[in-house]
Amino acid sequence: MSPWGRLLSLLQPYRWKIAGAGLASALPTAGWLLLPLLFKEQFAGAFTGNLGTYSVELFLEVGTFLVAIAIASYYGFYLVLDVAHAISADLRTRYIDHLLQLPLVFHRNEKSGELIDRLITCVGDIEHYIKHMLIGTLAGTVLFFGSIVLMFSLSWRLALVVVLGIPLLSLCLRWLMDEARRTLNESATAGGIVTAFIHDLLLNIDAAKAYNAREYEVERFEERQQEMLRRQHRWALRSALMEPLLILTITLANISLLLYGGWLVSSGKLDTPSFIATLFYAALLVPQARGISILYVGWQKFCNALRRLDDILLRPVESDSPGSIALPMTASASVEITNVSFAYQNGTQALDNFSLRVAPGGRVGIVGASGAGKTTLFSLLQRMYLPDRGHIAINGMDIRNVTTTSLRDMIALVPQDTMLFDETILNNVRYGRRTATDHEVQEACEAAQAHEFIAELPRQYHTMVGERGTQLSGGQRQRLAIARALLKKCPILLLDEPTSSLDAHTEEKLREAMDVVMRGRTTMIIAHRMATVMHLPWIIVFDKGSVLDQGPHEELVLRCEHYRGLVASQFIASTNRSFNVLAS
């Protein structure tokens, strides 16, 4: 769709307000065009020496005329502002909604800072154009061409002087506009890179401070900022030429008009009132010509903003396959993974011909070195990614053939990287089930061994956790994430390193509580700490995306060398920690 088509689609829901703004703006436009004609005889009196044409009535008429123009302008501008704000809100909502529907692979490959920059900058440019230039474009165009038409009606000779400069001016402007459009795109891209850098830096501010990287980060920022300034400089050079070129051309035309018009009056070929009215219209052309350059730059920013937004809004979202059905919610669920292989876009093989069956209510531990493909398995179960080969079924239904919503409603996840919003503890835990009561939230927190530390906080469950939960310790954040998953009360529970930030005493208490919670729920636990999974009835040993062995802890210790190594290494590490504590 063309930019004009996109603009019309944005305005369509507010067409009546825009029509009202257009009508309100039509009065000032018509007023400025009619003013020289209505009062040309009176204005000409100042040049002929006939001051008797000036009277109180004249000033009242002109004053009333100008007040009416001002009131209409006010009402039109108010309506346009209202529409601009509403369209901005619509675009922001649509953008956020679309981001939430895009597949996880998109978010893994894009910089969040650049996505934020698109939202803020692009919506801002669109809002600015609608606020300050939409009606101005229409009014300015009508004034510009209306003035020329009326000049022809007064004196075709004088109008021709102005019109002859337009073709040459158009050729020059066309080249400048093409150059400005290209450099504007480059400038916007550089601006997004700078915003993405700032966002990344703030997310990692702890590391920057810990490693005394202030000067280093400022230098890196300056490199990106200088590149942005270079591109902005090139855009400014092209854009700045438009206004002086327009003003120079129109001013030369006005000087020629004044000299030529004076000669026509002196030779009796043009009457003085018509000459004065023509000069008024010529004077109107100067600000309109200046406005054309400003309006064009605004239009290019508007088009560029639409392009950058559409680059995201036109990306394909997660979608269900044709004929997908809802996965029925059950008290427990079986999970069957058959010959699944998956590789990331960079070629890293995460899973290789992996198979697993977990009966309803079964509990499975998954162990292995980092990068073995354990977390990827959880992402595939939630259909964040699709396997390259093989299939995954829940309760006998291939997850490719069920709706995404019903699939994820069946699963509760405790991720390796705890995800908390800058909200209260209550709302963070309630994210697992938005309809849960305060009492149900507290019960989930008690089961997750979180209630004790929450009760000691000044505002307890109404305590704000800060951005990414920075007001809480790692162990506290982890317990809230577990509480959130427990609150969901769904048949499948996925725990990715659920106790990695907990001390041994809290881990033991949590394990006892979760033994009760996991009854009847199909549970899969990824763990590096063997104590987290040793008590489970079935353990899978992962290595480089494949299953080395599986079985109970006692059997694996006897027959699987890789598993024995994992247990031994943790035993040695635990002994060393105990020795260091005693030695200190």
Coordinates of C-alpha atoms in Angstrom, one line a residue:
M1 CA 0.0 0.0 0.0
S2 CA 1.3 3.5 -0.9
P3 CA 2.0 6.0 1.9
W4 CA -1.1 7.9 1.0
G5 CA -3.2 4.8 1.2
R6 CA -1.6 4.0 4.6
L7 CA -2.4 7.5 5.8
L8 CA -6.0 7.2 4.7
S9 CA -6.3 3.9 6.5
L10 CA -5.0 5.4 9.7
L11 CA -7.4 8.4 9.4
Q12 CA -10.5 6.3 8.3
P13 CA -11.8 5.5 11.9
Y14 CA -11.6 9.3 12.6
R15 CA -12.9 10.5 9.2
W16 CA -15.7 12.7 10.7
K17 CA -13.3 14.5 13.0
I18 CA -10.9 15.0 10.1
A19 CA -13.7 16.2 8.0
G20 CA -14.6 18.7 10.7
A21 CA -11.0 19.8 10.9
G22 CA -10.9 20.2 7.2
L23 CA -14.0 22.4 7.1
A24 CA -12.7 24.4 10.0
S25 CA -9.4 24.9 8.2
A26 CA -11.2 25.8 4.9
L27 CA -12.5 29.1 6.4
P28 CA -9.0 30.5 7.2
T29 CA -7.8 29.3 3.8
A30 CA -10.7 30.9 2.0
G31 CA -10.4 34.0 4.1
W32 CA -6.7 34.6 3.2
L33 CA -7.6 34.1 -0.5
L34 CA -10.6 36.4 -0.4
L35 CA -9.1 39.1 1.8
P36 CA -7.2 40.9 -1.0
L37 CA -10.2 40.8 -3.3
L38 CA -12.7 42.0 -0.7
F39 CA -10.6 44.9 0.5
K40 CA -8.4 45.7 -2.5
E41 CA -10.1 49.1 -3.1
Q42 CA -9.6 50.1 0.5
F43 CA -6.0 48.8 0.7
A44 CA -5.1 50.6 -2.5
G45 CA -6.1 53.9 -0.8
A46 CA -2.8 53.9 1.0
F47 CA -0.9 54.0 -2.3
T48 CA -3.2 56.5 -4.0
G49 CA -3.4 58.9 -1.1
N50 CA -7.2 58.5 -0.7
L51 CA -7.1 58.0 3.1
G52 CA -10.8 58.6 3.2
T53 CA -11.4 55.0 2.4
Y54 CA -10.2 54.1 5.9
S55 CA -13.0 54.1 8.5
V56 CA -14.1 52.5 11.8
E57 CA -16.4 50.3 9.8
L58 CA -13.5 49.0 7.7
F59 CA -11.4 48.1 10.7
L60 CA -14.4 46.4 12.4
E61 CA -15.1 44.4 9.2
V62 CA -11.4 43.3 8.8
G63 CA -11.1 42.6 12.6
T64 CA -14.3 40.5 12.6
F65 CA -13.1 38.7 9.6
L66 CA -9.7 37.9 11.2
V67 CA -11.3 36.8 14.5
A68 CA -13.5 34.4 12.6
I69 CA -10.4 33.0 10.9
A70 CA -8.7 32.6 14.3
I71 CA -11.6 30.8 15.9
A72 CA -12.0 28.4 13.0
S73 CA -8.2 27.7 13.0
Y74 CA -8.4 26.9 16.8
Y75 CA -11.2 24.5 16.4
G76 CA -9.5 22.7 13.4
F77 CA -6.2 22.4 15.2
Y78 CA -7.9 21.0 18.3
L79 CA -9.6 18.3 16.3
V80 CA -6.4 17.4 14.5
L81 CA -4.5 17.1 17.8
D82 CA -7.2 14.8 19.2
V83 CA -7.0 12.6 16.1
A84 CA -3.2 12.5 16.1
H85 CA -3.1 11.4 19.8
A86 CA -5.7 8.7 19.1
I87 CA -3.9 7.4 16.0
S88 CA -0.6 7.3 18.0
A89 CA -2.3 5.2 20.7
D90 CA -3.7 2.9 18.1
L91 CA -0.3 2.4 16.5
R92 CA 1.4 1.7 19.9
T93 CA -1.2 -0.9 20.8
R94 CA -1.0 -2.6 17.5
Y95 CA 2.8 -2.6 17.6
I96 CA 2.9 -4.1 21.1
D97 CA 0.2 -6.6 20.2
H98 CA 2.2 -7.7 17.1
L99 CA 5.4 -8.0 19.0
L100 CA 3.7 -10.4 21.5
Q101 CA 2.5 -12.5 18.6
L102 CA 5.9 -12.7 16.8
P103 CA 7.7 -16.0 17.2
L104 CA 10.5 -16.4 19.8
V105 CA 13.1 -16.8 17.1
F106 CA 12.3 -13.2 16.0
H107 CA 13.0 -11.8 19.5
R108 CA 16.2 -13.8 19.8
N109 CA 17.5 -12.3 16.6
E110 CA 16.4 -8.6 17.1
K111 CA 17.8 -6.0 19.5
S112 CA 15.1 -4.9 22.0
G113 CA 16.5 -1.4 22.0
E114 CA 16.1 -1.0 18.3
L115 CA 12.5 -2.3 18.6
I116 CA 11.8 0.3 21.3
D117 CA 13.4 3.0 19.1
R118 CA 11.0 2.1 16.2
L119 CA 8.0 2.5 18.6
I120 CA 9.0 5.8 20.1
T121 CA 10.6 7.5 17.1
C122 CA 8.4 6.3 14.3
V123 CA 5.1 6.8 16.2
G124 CA 6.4 10.2 17.2
D125 CA 7.1 11.2 13.6
I126 CA 3.7 10.0 12.4
E127 CA 2.0 11.9 15.2
H128 CA 4.0 15.1 14.5
Y129 CA 3.0 14.9 10.8
I130 CA -0.7 14.5 11.5
K131 CA -0.6 17.2 14.2
H132 CA 1.3 19.9 12.4
M133 CA 1.4 19.1 8.7
L134 CA -1.7 17.1 7.6
I135 CA -4.1 20.1 7.5
G136 CA -1.2 22.4 6.7
T137 CA -0.4 20.4 3.6
L138 CA -4.0 20.7 2.3
A139 CA -4.3 24.4 3.3
G140 CA -0.9 25.3 2.0
T141 CA -1.5 23.6 -1.3
V142 CA -4.9 25.4 -1.7
L143 CA -3.3 28.7 -0.8
F144 CA -0.4 28.2 -3.1
F145 CA -2.3 27.3 -6.2
G146 CA -5.4 29.4 -5.3
S147 CA -3.1 32.4 -5.1
I148 CA -1.7 31.7 -8.5
V149 CA -5.2 31.2 -10.0
L150 CA -6.5 34.5 -8.5
M151 CA -3.4 36.2 -9.7
F152 CA -4.2 35.1 -13.3
S153 CA -7.7 36.5 -12.8
L154 CA -6.3 39.8 -11.9
S155 CA -3.4 40.0 -14.3
W156 CA -2.2 37.1 -16.5
R157 CA 1.0 38.9 -17.3
L158 CA 2.0 39.2 -13.6
A159 CA 0.9 35.7 -12.8
L160 CA 3.0 34.4 -15.7
V161 CA 6.2 35.9 -14.1
V162 CA 5.6 33.7 -11.0
V163 CA 4.6 30.6 -12.9
L164 CA 7.6 30.6 -15.2
G165 CA 10.0 29.8 -12.3
I166 CA 8.0 26.7 -11.2
P167 CA 9.4 24.1 -13.7
L168 CA 13.0 25.0 -13.0
L169 CA 12.4 24.9 -9.3
S170 CA 10.6 21.5 -9.5
L171 CA 13.6 19.9 -11.3
C172 CA 16.0 21.2 -8.6
L173 CA 13.7 20.1 -5.8
R174 CA 13.2 16.6 -7.2
W175 CA 17.0 15.9 -7.0
L176 CA 17.2 17.3 -3.5
M177 CA 14.2 15.4 -2.3
D178 CA 15.5 12.0 -3.6
E179 CA 18.8 12.7 -1.8
A180 CA 17.1 13.7 1.4
R181 CA 14.9 10.6 1.4
R182 CA 18.0 8.3 1.1
T183 CA 20.0 10.1 3.8
L184 CA 16.9 10.2 6.0
N185 CA 16.7 6.4 5.9
E186 CA 20.4 6.1 6.8
S187 CA 20.0 8.6 9.7
A188 CA 17.0 6.7 11.2
T189 CA 18.9 3.4 11.0
A190 CA 21.9 5.0 12.9
G191 CA 19.5 6.4 15.5
G192 CA 18.1 2.9 16.1
I193 CA 21.6 1.6 16.6
V194 CA 22.4 4.3 19.2
T195 CA 19.1 3.5 21.1
A196 CA 19.8 -0.2 21.1
F197 CA 23.3 0.4 22.5
I198 CA 21.9 2.5 25.4
H199 CA 19.3 -0.1 26.2
D200 CA 21.9 -2.9 26.2
L201 CA 24.2 -0.8 28.4
L202 CA 21.5 -0.2 31.0
L203 CA 20.6 -3.8 31.1
N204 CA 24.3 -4.6 31.9
I205 CA 25.0 -1.6 34.1
D206 CA 26.2 -3.9 36.9
A207 CA 28.9 -5.4 34.8
A208 CA 29.9 -1.9 33.5
K209 CA 30.4 -0.7 37.1
A210 CA 32.1 -3.9 38.3
Y211 CA 34.7 -3.8 35.6
N212 CA 35.2 0.0 35.7
A213 CA 34.2 0.3 32.1
R214 CA 32.8 3.8 32.2
E215 CA 35.4 5.3 29.8
Y216 CA 35.3 2.3 27.6
E217 CA 31.5 2.4 27.3
V218 CA 31.5 6.1 26.7
E219 CA 34.0 5.6 23.8
R220 CA 31.8 2.9 22.3
F221 CA 28.8 5.1 22.6
E222 CA 30.7 8.0 21.0
E223 CA 31.6 5.8 18.0
R224 CA 28.0 5.0 17.3
Q225 CA 26.9 8.6 18.0
Q226 CA 29.5 10.0 15.7
E227 CA 28.3 7.7 12.9
M228 CA 24.7 8.9 13.6
L229 CA 25.8 12.5 13.4
R230 CA 27.7 11.9 10.1
R231 CA 24.5 10.5 8.6
Q232 CA 22.4 13.3 10.1
H233 CA 24.9 15.8 8.7
R234 CA 24.5 14.4 5.2
W235 CA 20.7 14.6 5.6
A236 CA 20.8 18.2 6.9
L237 CA 22.9 19.3 3.9
R238 CA 20.3 18.1 1.4
S239 CA 17.3 19.1 3.4
A240 CA 18.6 22.6 4.2
L241 CA 19.0 23.5 0.5
M242 CA 15.3 23.2 -0.1
E243 CA 14.2 26.2 1.8
P244 CA 16.7 28.8 0.5
L245 CA 16.1 27.5 -3.0
L246 CA 12.4 28.0 -2.7
I247 CA 12.7 31.4 -1.1
L248 CA 15.3 32.6 -3.6
T249 CA 13.1 31.6 -6.5
I250 CA 10.0 33.2 -5.1
T251 CA 11.8 36.4 -4.0
L252 CA 13.3 36.9 -7.5
A253 CA 9.8 36.3 -8.9
N254 CA 8.4 38.9 -6.5
I255 CA 11.0 41.5 -7.4
S256 CA 10.3 40.9 -11.0
L257 CA 6.6 41.1 -10.2
L258 CA 7.1 44.5 -8.5
L259 CA 9.1 46.0 -11.2
Y260 CA 7.0 44.7 -14.1
G261 CA 3.8 45.5 -12.2
G262 CA 4.9 49.0 -11.6
W263 CA 5.6 49.4 -15.3
L264 CA 2.1 48.0 -16.2
V265 CA 0.4 50.5 -13.8
S266 CA 2.4 53.4 -15.1
S267 CA 1.6 52.5 -18.7
G268 CA -2.1 52.2 -17.9
K269 CA -2.3 48.4 -18.6
L270 CA -3.2 47.5 -15.0
D271 CA -5.2 49.4 -12.4
T272 CA -3.7 50.0 -9.0
P273 CA -6.2 48.0 -6.9
S274 CA -5.6 44.9 -9.0
F275 CA -1.8 45.5 -8.7
I276 CA -2.1 45.7 -4.9
A277 CA -4.2 42.6 -4.7
T278 CA -1.7 40.7 -6.9
L279 CA 1.1 41.8 -4.5
F280 CA -0.9 40.4 -1.6
Y281 CA -1.1 37.0 -3.3
A282 CA 2.5 37.1 -4.2
A283 CA 3.2 37.8 -0.5
L284 CA 1.1 34.7 0.4
L285 CA 3.3 32.6 -1.9
V286 CA 6.5 33.2 0.1
P287 CA 5.4 31.5 3.3
Q288 CA 3.6 28.8 1.4
A289 CA 6.8 28.1 -0.7
R290 CA 8.8 28.0 2.5
G291 CA 6.2 25.7 4.0
I292 CA 6.5 23.3 1.1
S293 CA 10.0 22.4 2.0
I294 CA 9.1 21.9 5.7
L295 CA 6.0 19.9 4.7
Y296 CA 8.1 17.7 2.3
V297 CA 10.7 16.9 5.0
G298 CA 7.8 16.1 7.3
W299 CA 6.2 13.9 4.7
Q300 CA 9.5 12.0 4.1
K301 CA 9.8 11.4 7.9
F302 CA 6.2 10.2 7.9
C303 CA 6.9 7.8 5.0
N304 CA 10.1 6.6 6.6
A305 CA 8.4 6.0 9.9
L306 CA 5.6 4.0 8.2
R307 CA 8.3 1.9 6.4
R308 CA 10.2 1.2 9.7
L309 CA 7.0 0.3 11.5
D310 CA 5.7 -1.9 8.7
D311 CA 9.0 -3.7 8.7
I312 CA 7.9 -5.1 12.0
L313 CA 4.1 -5.1 11.6
L314 CA 4.3 -7.1 8.3
R315 CA 6.4 -9.9 9.8
P316 CA 4.5 -13.2 10.0
V317 CA 3.2 -13.9 13.5
E318 CA 2.8 -17.3 15.3
S319 CA -0.1 -19.0 13.7
D320 CA -1.9 -22.3 14.1
S321 CA -2.0 -24.8 11.3
P322 CA -5.3 -25.1 9.4
G323 CA -7.8 -27.3 11.2
S324 CA -6.0 -27.0 14.6
I325 CA -8.2 -27.9 17.5
A326 CA -7.9 -26.9 21.2
L327 CA -6.0 -29.4 23.4
P328 CA -8.5 -30.5 26.1
M329 CA -7.5 -29.5 29.6
T330 CA -7.0 -32.6 31.8
A331 CA -5.9 -33.2 35.3
S332 CA -2.7 -35.0 34.1
A333 CA -1.0 -35.4 30.7
S334 CA 1.3 -37.7 28.9
V335 CA 4.3 -36.3 26.9
E336 CA 5.7 -38.2 24.0
I337 CA 8.7 -37.1 22.0
T338 CA 9.7 -39.2 19.0
N339 CA 12.9 -38.9 17.0
V340 CA 13.1 -35.1 17.4
S341 CA 16.0 -33.2 15.9
F342 CA 16.5 -29.5 16.0
A343 CA 19.2 -27.0 15.0
Y344 CA 19.4 -23.3 15.5
Q345 CA 19.7 -20.9 12.5
N346 CA 23.5 -20.5 13.2
G347 CA 23.8 -24.3 12.6
T348 CA 24.2 -25.3 16.2
Q349 CA 22.7 -28.8 16.7
A350 CA 20.6 -28.7 19.9
L351 CA 18.8 -32.1 19.7
D352 CA 19.6 -35.1 17.6
N353 CA 17.1 -37.9 17.2
F354 CA 15.8 -37.5 20.7
S355 CA 13.0 -39.6 22.0
L356 CA 11.2 -39.7 25.4
R357 CA 7.9 -40.7 26.9
V358 CA 6.6 -39.5 30.2
A359 CA 3.4 -41.1 31.5
P360 CA 0.7 -38.9 33.1
G361 CA 1.9 -37.7 36.5
G362 CA 5.4 -38.9 35.7
R363 CA 8.5 -37.1 37.0
V364 CA 11.6 -36.9 35.0
G365 CA 15.0 -35.3 35.7
I366 CA 17.2 -34.1 32.9
V367 CA 21.0 -33.7 33.5
G368 CA 24.0 -32.9 31.4
A369 CA 26.6 -30.3 30.6
S370 CA 25.7 -26.7 29.6
G371 CA 24.8 -26.5 25.9
A372 CA 23.6 -30.1 25.8
G373 CA 20.1 -29.1 24.5
K374 CA 18.1 -29.4 27.7
T375 CA 16.5 -25.9 27.7
T376 CA 15.8 -26.2 23.9
L377 CA 13.7 -29.2 24.7
F378 CA 11.4 -27.1 26.9
S379 CA 11.1 -24.5 24.2
L380 CA 10.1 -27.2 21.7
L381 CA 7.5 -28.5 24.1
Q382 CA 5.9 -25.1 24.3
R383 CA 6.1 -24.7 20.5
M384 CA 8.4 -21.7 20.7
Y385 CA 10.3 -23.5 18.0
L386 CA 9.3 -26.3 15.7
P387 CA 11.4 -29.4 15.4
D388 CA 13.3 -30.0 12.1
R389 CA 12.4 -33.7 12.3
G390 CA 10.2 -35.9 14.5
H391 CA 7.1 -35.0 16.4
I392 CA 5.9 -34.1 19.9
A393 CA 2.6 -35.2 21.3
I394 CA 0.7 -34.4 24.5
N395 CA -2.1 -36.8 25.4
G396 CA -1.5 -38.5 22.1
M397 CA -2.2 -35.3 20.1
D398 CA 0.6 -33.8 17.9
I399 CA 1.3 -30.3 19.2
R400 CA 1.5 -29.1 15.5
N401 CA -2.2 -29.8 15.2
V402 CA -3.4 -28.0 18.4
T403 CA -3.9 -24.3 19.0
T404 CA -1.0 -22.5 20.5
T405 CA -3.1 -21.0 23.3
S406 CA -4.5 -24.4 24.5
L407 CA -1.0 -25.9 24.3
R408 CA 0.6 -23.3 26.5
D409 CA -2.3 -23.3 28.9
M410 CA -1.3 -26.9 29.6
I411 CA 2.2 -26.0 30.6
A412 CA 3.7 -24.0 33.5
L413 CA 7.4 -23.0 33.2
V414 CA 10.0 -21.9 35.7
P415 CA 12.8 -20.6 33.4
Q416 CA 16.5 -20.7 34.0
D417 CA 16.6 -16.9 33.8
T418 CA 13.9 -15.7 36.2
M419 CA 11.5 -13.3 34.5
L420 CA 9.9 -10.7 36.8
F421 CA 8.1 -7.5 35.8
D422 CA 8.5 -4.1 37.5
E423 CA 5.4 -4.7 39.5
T424 CA 4.3 -5.9 42.9
I425 CA 5.0 -9.3 44.2
L426 CA 1.3 -10.0 44.1
N427 CA 0.9 -9.2 40.5
N428 CA 4.1 -11.0 39.5
V429 CA 3.0 -14.2 41.0
R430 CA -0.6 -13.7 39.8
Y431 CA 0.8 -13.6 36.3
G432 CA 0.5 -17.4 36.4
R433 CA -3.2 -17.2 36.7
R434 CA -4.7 -13.7 36.4
T435 CA -8.0 -14.7 38.1
A436 CA -6.3 -16.1 41.2
T437 CA -7.4 -14.6 44.6
D438 CA -4.9 -13.1 47.0
H439 CA -5.3 -16.1 49.2
E440 CA -4.4 -18.5 46.3
V441 CA -1.3 -16.4 45.6
Q442 CA -0.3 -16.7 49.2
E443 CA -0.8 -20.4 49.1
A444 CA 1.5 -20.7 46.0
C445 CA 4.1 -18.6 47.7
E446 CA 4.0 -20.8 50.8
A447 CA 4.5 -23.9 48.7
A448 CA 7.4 -22.2 47.0
Q449 CA 9.0 -21.3 50.3
A450 CA 8.6 -17.6 49.4
H451 CA 6.0 -16.4 52.0
E452 CA 8.5 -16.2 54.8
F453 CA 10.7 -13.5 53.2
I454 CA 7.6 -11.7 51.7
A455 CA 6.1 -11.3 55.2
E456 CA 9.2 -9.6 56.4
L457 CA 9.1 -6.9 53.7
P458 CA 7.5 -3.5 54.7
R459 CA 4.7 -3.8 52.1
Q460 CA 4.7 -7.6 51.9
Y461 CA 2.8 -8.8 48.8
H462 CA 2.5 -5.2 47.6
T463 CA 6.2 -4.6 47.4
M464 CA 7.5 -3.5 44.1
V465 CA 10.3 -5.8 42.8
G466 CA 12.0 -3.3 40.5
E467 CA 13.1 -3.7 36.9
R468 CA 13.8 -7.4 36.2
G469 CA 13.3 -7.9 40.0
T470 CA 16.5 -6.1 41.0
Q471 CA 15.1 -5.2 44.5
L472 CA 15.1 -8.9 45.4
S473 CA 17.9 -11.5 45.6
G474 CA 18.4 -14.2 43.1
G475 CA 17.0 -16.8 45.4
Q476 CA 13.9 -14.7 46.2
R477 CA 13.3 -14.1 42.5
Q478 CA 13.6 -17.8 41.8
R479 CA 11.0 -18.7 44.5
L480 CA 8.5 -16.2 43.1
A481 CA 9.0 -17.7 39.6
I482 CA 8.3 -21.2 41.1
A483 CA 5.2 -19.8 43.0
R484 CA 3.9 -18.3 39.7
A485 CA 4.2 -21.7 38.0
L486 CA 2.6 -23.5 40.9
L487 CA -0.3 -21.1 40.8
K488 CA -1.1 -21.9 37.2
K489 CA -2.4 -25.3 38.2
C490 CA -1.9 -27.0 34.9
P491 CA -1.0 -30.7 34.2
I492 CA 2.6 -30.2 32.9
L493 CA 5.3 -28.5 35.0
L494 CA 8.6 -27.6 33.4
L495 CA 11.4 -26.6 35.8
D496 CA 14.6 -25.3 34.3
E497 CA 17.3 -25.1 37.1
P498 CA 14.6 -24.3 39.7
T499 CA 17.0 -24.4 42.7
S500 CA 20.2 -22.9 41.2
S501 CA 20.0 -19.8 43.3
L502 CA 18.9 -21.4 46.5
D503 CA 20.9 -22.5 49.5
A504 CA 20.9 -26.2 50.5
H505 CA 18.5 -25.7 53.5
T506 CA 15.9 -23.8 51.4
E507 CA 16.3 -26.3 48.5
E508 CA 15.5 -29.1 50.9
K509 CA 12.4 -27.4 52.3
L510 CA 11.3 -26.5 48.7
R511 CA 11.8 -30.0 47.5
E512 CA 9.6 -31.4 50.3
A513 CA 6.8 -28.9 49.5
M514 CA 7.0 -29.5 45.7
D515 CA 6.8 -33.3 46.2
V516 CA 3.2 -32.5 47.3
V517 CA 2.6 -30.0 44.5
M518 CA 3.9 -32.3 41.8
R519 CA 1.6 -35.2 42.7
G520 CA -0.5 -36.0 39.6
R521 CA 1.3 -33.4 37.5
T522 CA 3.7 -34.4 34.7
T523 CA 7.0 -32.8 35.8
M524 CA 10.3 -32.4 33.9
I525 CA 13.2 -30.9 35.8
I526 CA 16.4 -29.7 34.3
A527 CA 19.2 -29.5 36.8
H528 CA 22.9 -29.1 37.2
R529 CA 22.7 -29.7 40.9
M530 CA 22.3 -33.5 41.2
A531 CA 20.6 -33.2 44.6
T532 CA 17.6 -31.6 42.7
V533 CA 16.9 -34.7 40.6
M534 CA 18.5 -37.7 42.5
H535 CA 15.3 -38.5 44.2
L536 CA 13.2 -38.6 41.0
P537 CA 12.1 -42.0 39.7
W538 CA 13.6 -41.4 36.2
I539 CA 16.6 -39.4 35.1
I540 CA 17.8 -38.7 31.5
V541 CA 21.5 -38.1 30.8
F542 CA 21.9 -35.6 28.0
D543 CA 25.1 -34.9 26.0
K544 CA 25.3 -32.9 22.8
G545 CA 21.6 -33.2 22.0
S546 CA 21.4 -36.9 22.4
V547 CA 20.4 -39.3 25.2
L548 CA 23.4 -41.1 26.6
D549 CA 21.4 -43.1 29.2
Q550 CA 18.3 -43.0 31.3
G551 CA 17.0 -44.7 34.4
P552 CA 16.8 -44.3 38.2
H553 CA 19.8 -42.7 40.0
E554 CA 21.0 -45.9 41.5
E555 CA 21.2 -47.7 38.2
L556 CA 22.8 -44.8 36.4
V557 CA 25.6 -44.5 39.0
L558 CA 26.5 -48.1 38.3
R559 CA 26.4 -48.2 34.5
C560 CA 26.8 -44.6 33.1
E561 CA 30.3 -43.2 33.3
H562 CA 29.1 -39.7 32.2
Y563 CA 26.5 -39.6 35.0
R564 CA 29.0 -40.9 37.6
G565 CA 31.3 -38.1 36.5
L566 CA 28.6 -35.5 37.1
V567 CA 27.8 -36.8 40.5
A568 CA 31.5 -37.1 41.5
S569 CA 32.3 -33.6 40.3
Q570 CA 29.5 -32.1 42.4
F571 CA 30.5 -34.2 45.4
I572 CA 34.1 -32.9 45.1
A573 CA 32.9 -29.3 44.7
S574 CA 30.6 -29.6 47.7
T575 CA 33.5 -31.1 49.8
N576 CA 35.8 -28.3 48.8
R577 CA 33.2 -25.7 49.7
S578 CA 32.7 -27.3 53.1
F579 CA 36.5 -27.4 53.7
N580 CA 36.9 -23.8 52.7
V581 CA 34.2 -22.8 55.2
L582 CA 35.8 -24.7 58.0
A583 CA 39.3 -23.4 57.1
S584 CA 38.0 -19.8 57.3

